[in-house]
Coordinates of C-alpha atoms in Angstrom, one line a residue:
M35 CA 110.7 179.9 10.4
R36 CA 110.7 181.3 13.9
F37 CA 107.1 182.5 13.5
T38 CA 106.0 179.0 12.3
V39 CA 107.6 177.3 15.3
L40 CA 106.0 179.9 17.6
L41 CA 102.6 179.3 16.0
V42 CA 102.8 175.6 16.3
T43 CA 103.8 175.9 20.0
V44 CA 100.9 178.2 20.7
L45 CA 98.5 175.7 19.0
V46 CA 99.9 172.8 20.9
I47 CA 99.5 174.6 24.2
A48 CA 96.0 175.7 23.3
S49 CA 95.1 172.1 22.3
A50 CA 96.6 170.7 25.5
T51 CA 94.7 173.3 27.6
Y52 CA 91.4 172.4 26.0
A53 CA 92.1 168.7 26.3
N54 CA 92.8 169.1 30.0
D55 CA 89.6 171.0 30.5
M56 CA 87.6 168.3 28.7
L57 CA 89.5 165.4 30.3
P58 CA 87.1 165.0 33.3
L59 CA 84.3 164.1 30.8
L60 CA 86.3 161.1 29.7
D61 CA 87.9 160.4 33.1
S62 CA 84.5 159.8 34.6
L63 CA 83.3 157.3 32.1
P64 CA 84.8 154.2 33.9
Q65 CA 83.0 155.2 37.1
L66 CA 79.7 153.4 37.9
K67 CA 76.7 155.8 37.7
D68 CA 74.2 156.5 40.4
F69 CA 71.3 157.6 38.2
K70 CA 68.7 155.9 36.0
A71 CA 68.8 156.9 32.4
M72 CA 65.3 158.1 31.2
R73 CA 63.8 159.7 28.1
A74 CA 60.6 161.5 27.1
S75 CA 60.1 161.4 23.4
S76 CA 57.6 161.6 20.6
A77 CA 57.9 157.8 19.9
D78 CA 54.7 156.1 18.8
P79 CA 53.0 154.5 21.8
N80 CA 52.5 151.5 19.7
W81 CA 56.3 151.1 19.7
Q82 CA 56.4 147.5 18.4
N83 CA 54.3 147.9 15.3
G84 CA 53.9 151.6 14.7
N85 CA 56.0 154.4 13.2
A86 CA 53.8 157.5 14.1
D87 CA 56.8 159.1 15.8
A88 CA 55.7 162.8 15.5
R89 CA 53.2 165.1 17.1
P90 CA 51.2 167.8 15.3
I91 CA 50.6 171.2 16.9
P92 CA 47.5 173.0 15.6
P93 CA 47.5 176.8 15.6
G94 CA 47.0 178.2 19.1
Q95 CA 47.7 174.9 20.8
T96 CA 50.4 173.8 23.2
L97 CA 52.2 170.5 23.1
V98 CA 53.6 169.2 26.4
L99 CA 56.9 167.5 25.5
A100 CA 57.8 166.3 29.0
D101 CA 56.2 166.3 32.5
L102 CA 58.9 164.7 34.7
K103 CA 59.0 163.9 38.4
G104 CA 62.2 164.7 40.2
P105 CA 64.8 164.8 41.4
G106 CA 66.5 164.6 38.1
R107 CA 68.6 166.3 35.5
I108 CA 67.9 166.8 31.8
T109 CA 71.1 166.2 29.8
H110 CA 70.1 166.4 26.2
I111 CA 67.3 167.8 24.1
W112 CA 66.7 167.1 20.4
F113 CA 64.0 168.6 18.1
T114 CA 63.2 168.4 14.4
I115 CA 60.1 170.0 12.9
A116 CA 58.0 169.9 9.7
D117 CA 56.4 173.3 9.3
N118 CA 55.9 175.2 6.1
E119 CA 54.8 178.5 7.6
K120 CA 57.2 181.4 7.0
F121 CA 59.4 182.3 10.0
Y122 CA 57.8 179.4 12.0
G123 CA 60.9 179.5 14.3
K124 CA 59.8 182.8 15.6
K125 CA 56.2 181.6 16.0
L126 CA 56.8 178.5 18.1
V127 CA 57.5 179.4 21.7
L128 CA 59.5 177.1 24.0
K129 CA 58.9 177.1 27.7
M130 CA 60.4 175.2 30.7
F131 CA 59.1 175.1 34.2
W132 CA 60.9 173.7 37.2
D133 CA 59.3 172.5 40.5
G134 CA 55.8 173.7 39.7
E135 CA 56.7 177.4 39.3
K136 CA 54.1 179.8 37.8
T137 CA 56.3 181.6 35.4
P138 CA 58.8 179.7 33.1
S139 CA 62.5 179.6 33.8
V140 CA 63.0 179.2 30.0
E141 CA 61.0 181.2 27.5
S142 CA 62.0 181.9 24.0
P143 CA 61.0 181.6 20.4
L144 CA 62.2 178.1 19.6
N145 CA 64.8 178.9 17.0
D146 CA 66.3 181.7 19.0
F147 CA 66.8 179.3 21.9
F148 CA 69.0 177.3 19.6
C149 CA 71.0 180.4 18.3
E150 CA 69.0 180.5 15.1
G151 CA 68.0 184.1 14.9
H152 CA 65.6 185.9 12.6
G153 CA 63.2 183.0 12.4
L154 CA 65.5 181.2 10.0
D155 CA 66.9 177.6 9.9
Y156 CA 70.7 177.3 9.7
E157 CA 73.4 175.2 11.3
V158 CA 75.1 176.0 14.6
N159 CA 78.2 174.3 15.9
S160 CA 79.0 175.2 19.5
L161 CA 79.6 173.2 22.7
P162 CA 76.2 173.5 24.4
I163 CA 74.1 174.1 21.2
R164 CA 74.5 172.2 18.0
V165 CA 72.2 172.4 15.0
T166 CA 72.7 170.3 11.9
A167 CA 70.7 169.0 8.8
G168 CA 70.6 172.5 7.3
G169 CA 69.2 174.0 10.6
R170 CA 66.5 171.4 11.2
A171 CA 68.2 169.0 13.8
R172 CA 68.4 171.1 17.0
N173 CA 70.4 169.8 20.0
C174 CA 71.0 171.3 23.4
Y175 CA 73.5 170.0 26.0
F176 CA 73.0 172.5 28.8
P177 CA 72.4 170.4 32.0
M178 CA 69.0 171.2 33.5
P179 CA 68.5 169.9 37.1
F180 CA 65.2 169.9 38.9
G181 CA 64.2 168.9 42.4
K182 CA 60.5 168.1 42.2
S183 CA 59.3 168.4 38.6
A184 CA 60.1 169.6 35.1
R185 CA 57.6 170.5 32.4
I186 CA 58.6 171.4 28.8
E187 CA 56.1 172.7 26.3
V188 CA 55.9 174.3 22.9
T189 CA 53.1 176.6 21.8
N190 CA 52.3 177.2 18.1
E191 CA 51.4 180.9 17.8
G192 CA 51.4 180.8 14.1
K193 CA 48.4 180.6 11.7
E194 CA 49.3 177.2 10.2
P195 CA 49.6 173.8 11.8
V196 CA 52.9 172.2 12.7
H197 CA 52.6 169.0 10.7
A198 CA 55.2 167.0 12.6
F199 CA 57.2 167.8 15.8
Y200 CA 59.7 165.1 16.7
Y201 CA 61.6 165.2 20.0
Y202 CA 63.9 163.5 22.5
I203 CA 64.4 164.8 26.0
D204 CA 67.1 162.6 27.7
W205 CA 67.3 162.9 31.5
Q206 CA 68.7 161.2 34.6
K207 CA 66.5 160.1 37.5
L208 CA 68.5 161.0 40.7
E209 CA 68.2 160.2 44.4
S210 CA 68.8 163.8 45.3
L211 CA 70.4 167.1 44.1
P212 CA 73.5 168.6 45.6
K213 CA 72.6 171.5 48.0
D214 CA 74.4 174.0 45.9
T215 CA 72.4 173.2 42.7
A216 CA 71.3 176.2 40.7
Y217 CA 68.6 175.9 38.0
F218 CA 69.0 176.6 34.3
H219 CA 67.3 179.7 32.8
A220 CA 67.1 181.2 29.3
K221 CA 65.2 184.3 28.3
Y222 CA 64.4 186.0 25.0
R223 CA 64.3 189.8 24.7
Q224 CA 64.0 192.2 21.7
E225 CA 64.0 195.9 20.8
F226 CA 62.7 196.6 17.2
P227 CA 64.4 199.1 16.9
C228 CA 66.7 199.8 19.9
I229 CA 65.6 202.6 22.2
G230 CA 67.6 205.8 22.2
G231 CA 69.6 206.8 25.2
K232 CA 69.6 203.3 26.8
D233 CA 71.9 200.4 26.3
Y234 CA 70.3 197.2 25.1
L235 CA 69.4 194.9 28.0
I236 CA 70.3 191.2 27.6
L237 CA 69.8 190.1 31.2
E238 CA 68.5 191.4 34.5
A239 CA 68.4 188.7 37.3
L240 CA 67.8 188.7 41.0
G241 CA 69.1 185.9 43.3
E242 CA 72.3 183.9 43.4
G243 CA 73.8 182.3 40.3
H244 CA 76.1 182.7 37.3
F245 CA 75.8 183.9 33.7
V246 CA 76.8 181.4 31.1
G247 CA 76.3 183.1 27.8
C248 CA 74.0 184.6 25.3
N249 CA 73.2 184.9 21.6
L250 CA 72.6 188.2 19.8
S251 CA 70.7 188.8 16.5
I252 CA 70.9 192.2 14.7
R253 CA 69.1 193.5 11.7
C254 CA 70.6 196.7 10.3
H255 CA 68.4 199.8 9.7
E256 CA 71.3 201.5 7.9
T257 CA 74.5 200.5 6.2
Q258 CA 77.9 200.6 7.9
W259 CA 79.3 198.7 10.9
W260 CA 76.9 198.2 13.7
G261 CA 79.1 196.6 16.4
E262 CA 81.1 199.3 18.3
G263 CA 78.9 198.9 21.4
D264 CA 80.6 197.8 24.6
D265 CA 79.3 195.1 26.9
F266 CA 78.8 195.9 30.6
F267 CA 78.2 193.6 33.6
Y268 CA 76.7 195.2 36.8
I269 CA 77.2 192.7 39.6
D270 CA 75.2 192.8 42.9
G271 CA 73.8 196.2 42.4
E272 CA 76.9 198.0 41.1
K273 CA 76.3 201.6 39.9
E274 CA 79.4 201.3 37.7
P275 CA 80.0 197.9 35.9
S276 CA 83.0 196.0 37.2
I277 CA 83.3 194.2 33.9
R278 CA 83.5 196.5 30.8
G279 CA 84.1 195.7 27.2
T280 CA 85.7 197.3 24.2
G281 CA 83.3 196.6 21.4
S282 CA 80.6 194.2 20.3
E283 CA 82.9 192.0 18.1
D284 CA 85.4 191.9 21.0
Y285 CA 82.8 190.6 23.4
L286 CA 81.8 188.1 20.7
C287 CA 85.5 187.0 20.7
D288 CA 86.2 188.1 17.1
A289 CA 88.1 191.2 16.0
W290 CA 88.0 194.0 13.3
G291 CA 84.4 193.3 12.6
I292 CA 82.7 189.9 12.7
R293 CA 82.4 187.2 10.1
K294 CA 80.6 183.9 9.6
M295 CA 82.2 181.2 11.7
D296 CA 81.5 178.6 14.4
G297 CA 83.3 177.4 17.5
L298 CA 82.8 175.7 20.8
F299 CA 82.4 179.0 22.8
Y300 CA 81.8 181.7 20.2
G301 CA 80.7 182.0 16.7
S302 CA 78.5 183.8 14.1
P303 CA 76.5 181.1 12.3
F304 CA 74.5 183.6 10.2
N305 CA 76.2 186.7 8.8
E306 CA 75.1 188.9 5.9
G307 CA 77.7 191.6 6.7
W308 CA 76.8 195.2 7.4
D309 CA 77.1 197.0 4.1
D310 CA 73.4 196.6 3.3
I311 CA 70.2 197.9 4.8
Y312 CA 68.3 195.0 6.6
A313 CA 71.5 192.9 6.6
R314 CA 71.3 190.4 9.4
T315 CA 73.7 188.8 11.8
T316 CA 73.5 186.2 14.6
A317 CA 76.4 185.5 17.0
Y318 CA 76.8 183.6 20.2
R319 CA 79.2 183.8 23.2
F320 CA 79.1 181.1 25.8
H321 CA 80.9 181.7 29.2
I322 CA 81.5 178.0 29.8
M323 CA 85.1 178.5 30.9
D324 CA 84.5 182.0 32.3
P325 CA 81.0 182.2 33.9
V326 CA 80.1 185.4 35.7
P327 CA 78.9 184.7 39.3
F328 CA 76.5 187.0 41.2
K329 CA 75.3 186.8 44.8
K330 CA 72.3 189.1 44.7
S331 CA 71.8 190.4 41.2
L332 CA 73.2 190.7 37.7
K333 CA 72.5 193.2 34.9
M334 CA 74.2 192.7 31.6
T335 CA 73.8 195.2 28.7
I336 CA 75.5 196.1 25.5
E337 CA 75.6 199.4 23.6
H338 CA 73.9 199.7 20.2
K339 CA 76.6 201.9 18.6
G340 CA 78.5 201.9 15.4
A341 CA 79.3 203.8 12.2
G342 CA 77.2 206.1 10.1
P343 CA 76.3 209.7 9.3
L344 CA 75.4 212.3 11.9
P345 CA 72.5 214.7 11.6
D346 CA 74.8 217.5 10.4
G347 CA 76.0 215.4 7.5
S348 CA 79.4 214.4 9.1
W349 CA 80.4 210.8 9.6
S350 CA 81.1 209.0 12.9
G351 CA 82.6 205.6 13.7
F352 CA 80.9 205.6 17.1
K353 CA 77.4 206.9 17.1
E354 CA 74.1 205.5 18.5
R355 CA 72.3 203.4 16.0
F356 CA 68.7 202.2 16.0
D357 CA 69.0 198.7 14.6
D358 CA 66.8 195.7 15.5
F359 CA 68.3 193.7 18.4
S360 CA 67.1 190.4 19.8
S361 CA 68.8 188.1 22.2
V362 CA 68.6 185.0 24.5
A363 CA 70.5 185.0 27.8
Y364 CA 71.5 181.7 29.4
W365 CA 72.2 181.5 33.1
Y366 CA 71.9 179.4 36.3
Q367 CA 70.4 180.8 39.5
T368 CA 68.5 179.9 42.7
E369 CA 64.7 180.4 42.6
P370 CA 62.6 182.4 42.5
H371 CA 63.5 184.3 39.3
V372 CA 62.1 187.7 38.2
E373 CA 60.4 188.4 34.9
F374 CA 62.5 191.2 33.4
F375 CA 60.8 191.0 29.9
R376 CA 57.4 189.7 28.7
M377 CA 57.2 187.8 25.4
P378 CA 55.9 190.1 22.7
P379 CA 52.9 189.0 20.6
V380 CA 53.8 187.0 17.6
E381 CA 53.2 189.8 15.2
E382 CA 55.7 192.0 17.1
R383 CA 58.4 189.3 17.0
L384 CA 58.5 189.6 13.2
Y385 CA 60.5 192.3 11.4
K386 CA 58.7 195.2 9.8
S387 CA 60.0 196.5 6.4
N388 CA 59.0 198.5 3.4
T389 CA 60.3 195.9 0.9
I390 CA 58.0 194.5 -1.8
E391 CA 58.4 190.7 -2.0
I392 CA 57.8 188.7 -5.2
E393 CA 57.7 185.0 -4.6
G394 CA 59.8 183.0 -7.0
E395 CA 57.2 180.3 -7.5
S396 CA 54.7 182.9 -8.6
L397 CA 56.9 183.7 -11.6
I398 CA 56.8 180.2 -13.1
P399 CA 54.1 181.1 -15.7
S400 CA 56.4 183.9 -17.1
A401 CA 59.6 181.7 -17.0
E402 CA 61.5 180.9 -20.2
A403 CA 64.4 178.5 -20.0
S404 CA 66.8 176.6 -22.1
E405 CA 65.4 173.4 -20.7
S406 CA 61.8 172.8 -19.7
D407 CA 61.9 171.2 -16.2
I408 CA 60.7 174.0 -14.0
Q409 CA 58.5 173.4 -10.9
A410 CA 57.3 174.8 -7.6
Q411 CA 59.2 173.0 -4.8
D412 CA 58.0 172.7 -1.2
L413 CA 60.9 173.2 1.2
G414 CA 59.6 174.5 4.5
G415 CA 59.5 177.6 6.6
S416 CA 63.0 179.0 5.9
W417 CA 61.8 179.7 2.4
S418 CA 59.3 182.5 1.8
G419 CA 55.9 180.9 1.6
G420 CA 57.6 177.5 2.1
R421 CA 58.3 177.1 -1.6
Q422 CA 60.6 178.1 -4.4
L423 CA 61.0 178.2 -8.2
F424 CA 63.1 175.1 -8.9
Y425 CA 64.9 174.7 -12.2
L426 CA 66.5 171.4 -13.1
P427 CA 68.7 171.8 -16.1
T428 CA 71.2 169.1 -17.2
K429 CA 73.7 171.3 -19.2
E430 CA 76.2 173.8 -17.9
D431 CA 75.1 176.5 -20.4
A432 CA 71.6 176.5 -19.1
S433 CA 69.6 179.7 -18.4
I434 CA 66.3 180.8 -17.1
S435 CA 64.5 184.1 -17.3
V436 CA 61.5 185.4 -15.3
K437 CA 59.5 188.6 -15.7
F438 CA 58.4 190.9 -12.8
S439 CA 56.9 194.4 -12.5
A440 CA 58.2 197.3 -10.4
P441 CA 55.4 198.8 -8.2
S442 CA 56.5 202.3 -9.4
A443 CA 59.1 204.0 -11.4
G444 CA 62.3 205.1 -9.7
H445 CA 65.2 203.9 -7.7
H446 CA 65.0 200.6 -5.9
E447 CA 67.4 198.6 -3.7
M448 CA 67.1 195.1 -5.1
W449 CA 67.9 191.6 -3.8
V450 CA 67.2 188.0 -4.9
N451 CA 67.1 185.1 -2.4
L452 CA 68.7 182.0 -3.9
T453 CA 68.9 178.5 -2.5
R454 CA 72.2 176.7 -2.2
S455 CA 72.6 172.9 -2.4
W456 CA 74.9 170.0 -3.3
D457 CA 73.7 169.8 -6.9
Y458 CA 73.4 173.5 -7.8
G459 CA 75.5 175.5 -10.3
K460 CA 77.2 178.9 -10.7
Y461 CA 74.9 181.6 -12.1
Q462 CA 75.4 185.1 -13.5
I463 CA 72.5 187.4 -12.9
L464 CA 71.3 189.8 -15.6
L465 CA 68.7 192.5 -15.2
D466 CA 67.1 193.4 -18.5
G467 CA 70.0 191.8 -20.3
K468 CA 72.8 193.6 -18.4
P469 CA 75.0 191.6 -16.0
V470 CA 74.7 192.6 -12.3
G471 CA 77.6 191.7 -10.1
R472 CA 79.7 188.6 -10.3
P473 CA 78.5 185.0 -10.7
V474 CA 77.1 183.4 -7.6
D475 CA 78.3 180.0 -6.6
L476 CA 75.2 178.1 -5.3
Y477 CA 76.9 175.0 -4.2
A478 CA 76.7 173.9 -0.5
P479 CA 77.2 170.4 1.0
D480 CA 73.5 170.3 2.0
V481 CA 70.3 172.1 1.1
T482 CA 70.8 175.5 2.6
P483 CA 68.2 178.2 3.3
P484 CA 68.3 181.0 0.8
V485 CA 71.2 183.4 0.6
R486 CA 70.3 187.1 0.1
V487 CA 72.2 188.3 -3.0
K488 CA 72.4 192.1 -3.3
L489 CA 71.8 193.5 -6.8
G490 CA 72.3 197.1 -5.6
R491 CA 70.4 200.2 -6.4
Q492 CA 68.5 199.9 -9.7
D493 CA 66.6 202.5 -11.7
L494 CA 63.4 200.7 -12.7
S495 CA 60.8 202.0 -15.0
D496 CA 57.1 201.3 -14.9
G497 CA 56.1 198.0 -16.4
E498 CA 57.8 194.7 -16.9
H499 CA 61.4 193.8 -16.3
T500 CA 63.3 190.6 -17.0
L501 CA 65.7 188.8 -14.6
T502 CA 67.9 186.2 -16.2
F503 CA 70.0 183.6 -14.4
K504 CA 72.7 182.2 -16.7
C505 CA 74.7 179.1 -15.7
V506 CA 78.5 179.7 -16.0
G507 CA 79.6 176.3 -14.7
R508 CA 79.6 174.6 -11.4
N509 CA 81.7 174.2 -8.3
A510 CA 84.1 171.2 -8.5
E511 CA 82.2 169.6 -5.6
S512 CA 78.7 170.1 -7.1
K513 CA 76.8 167.2 -8.6
G514 CA 74.7 169.3 -10.9
V515 CA 73.7 172.8 -12.1
Y516 CA 70.2 173.1 -10.6
F517 CA 68.8 176.5 -9.5
G518 CA 66.3 177.7 -7.0
L519 CA 64.7 181.2 -6.7
D520 CA 62.9 181.9 -3.5
L521 CA 62.2 185.6 -3.6
I522 CA 62.8 188.9 -5.3
E523 CA 62.9 191.9 -2.9
L524 CA 62.4 195.6 -4.0
L525 CA 62.9 198.5 -1.7
P526 CA 61.8 201.9 -3.1
V527 CA 64.4 204.6 -2.2
K528 CA 64.6 208.3 -2.8

């Protein structure tokens, strides 16, 4: 009883503190405003009779979204995109230039800017960044002031055209900016894999300003926990960091590992755990309530250390690991800024792996099912090849089998990538007639990019094998028992 009362008291105090912090946003609403509300958007110029409200971006081309004259302040950005190319979120590059500068103050693969790592689409629910519609409605609320001009552009570095790019850029036309105004910056960086003997660098800035957060995406190159690395802030040329952390999950505000979650200031919107090779995680930490100021410079790093075997065969919970890291740092500073990292070519921004990928839709000719409605469904760039095998049964005892061939005999780590949606069922997976793991619940409130389901290490012979997906019911919230297979992955192992 005492614990319950204490918990309620803590929650009330926390809620009151947050309400007090947010109160100025509401308090200022009755005050008359001294700006003119403006918008740059993809709206059809023939706004009275037309509905062509999107812009295509051919391969290799740049679309200028806004070319604004200041002084002003961008208050909201919204994008949604129709693009079927795989990992298009890594291939579209977002840039922002303030006051005619030669190098961008914002430069990032588009999805990474919105905390959608790995080139995937998924939802993000934080205070400055919010992504909905299964990862396709991207919103940014960081205020972005500019004195003379602002130019925002997106370049398509992929091989396929962007069919439709929709956007709003809401901004305020001002008479002037306060003298102490700092400009918004965001910069992408990556190491695939991390470099031995050096901490991973998230930000190196020169000038005066304050750090307001970052997102971090990791792809494991070995199993076991990746996140024992400490964060370090070197302020104004410090040789020893005056701000030191106690572990990656601690910096990211979680504890005892990190799990899928969201929140105003921290979260992990995409999380495949760490018990699997190539498991991926994205997490964010926004310093909205606790920015880190600097007068001359700031260097922010994090160790890439965690658990795993040592060369002598022993095991350590704190060793250097060589996983793939990428990040976006967000900060405000006076100009000019320095270029501490150059954007890698598009092919270097994509992960390398030894996995063999078998597209689900390619297996349709071999498919045998209890009901006949099987089709290739176009879904977009978060699905491998932009498509999936889509099975539309009506009965809860439905099943579908597909045939595939292993590239060689031997042991293989094996995964299937399965779509989740509001009308999907629960399915037991069988390999050559034998159940593998537990049934997978494929229900989600919206159409969700594929979840990677581990089938473990399998001893596959030469020749043909059969994967069966047998419906064993459905979630109480689901409206159907549909099924979608995006991809089969095989990784030969010794």
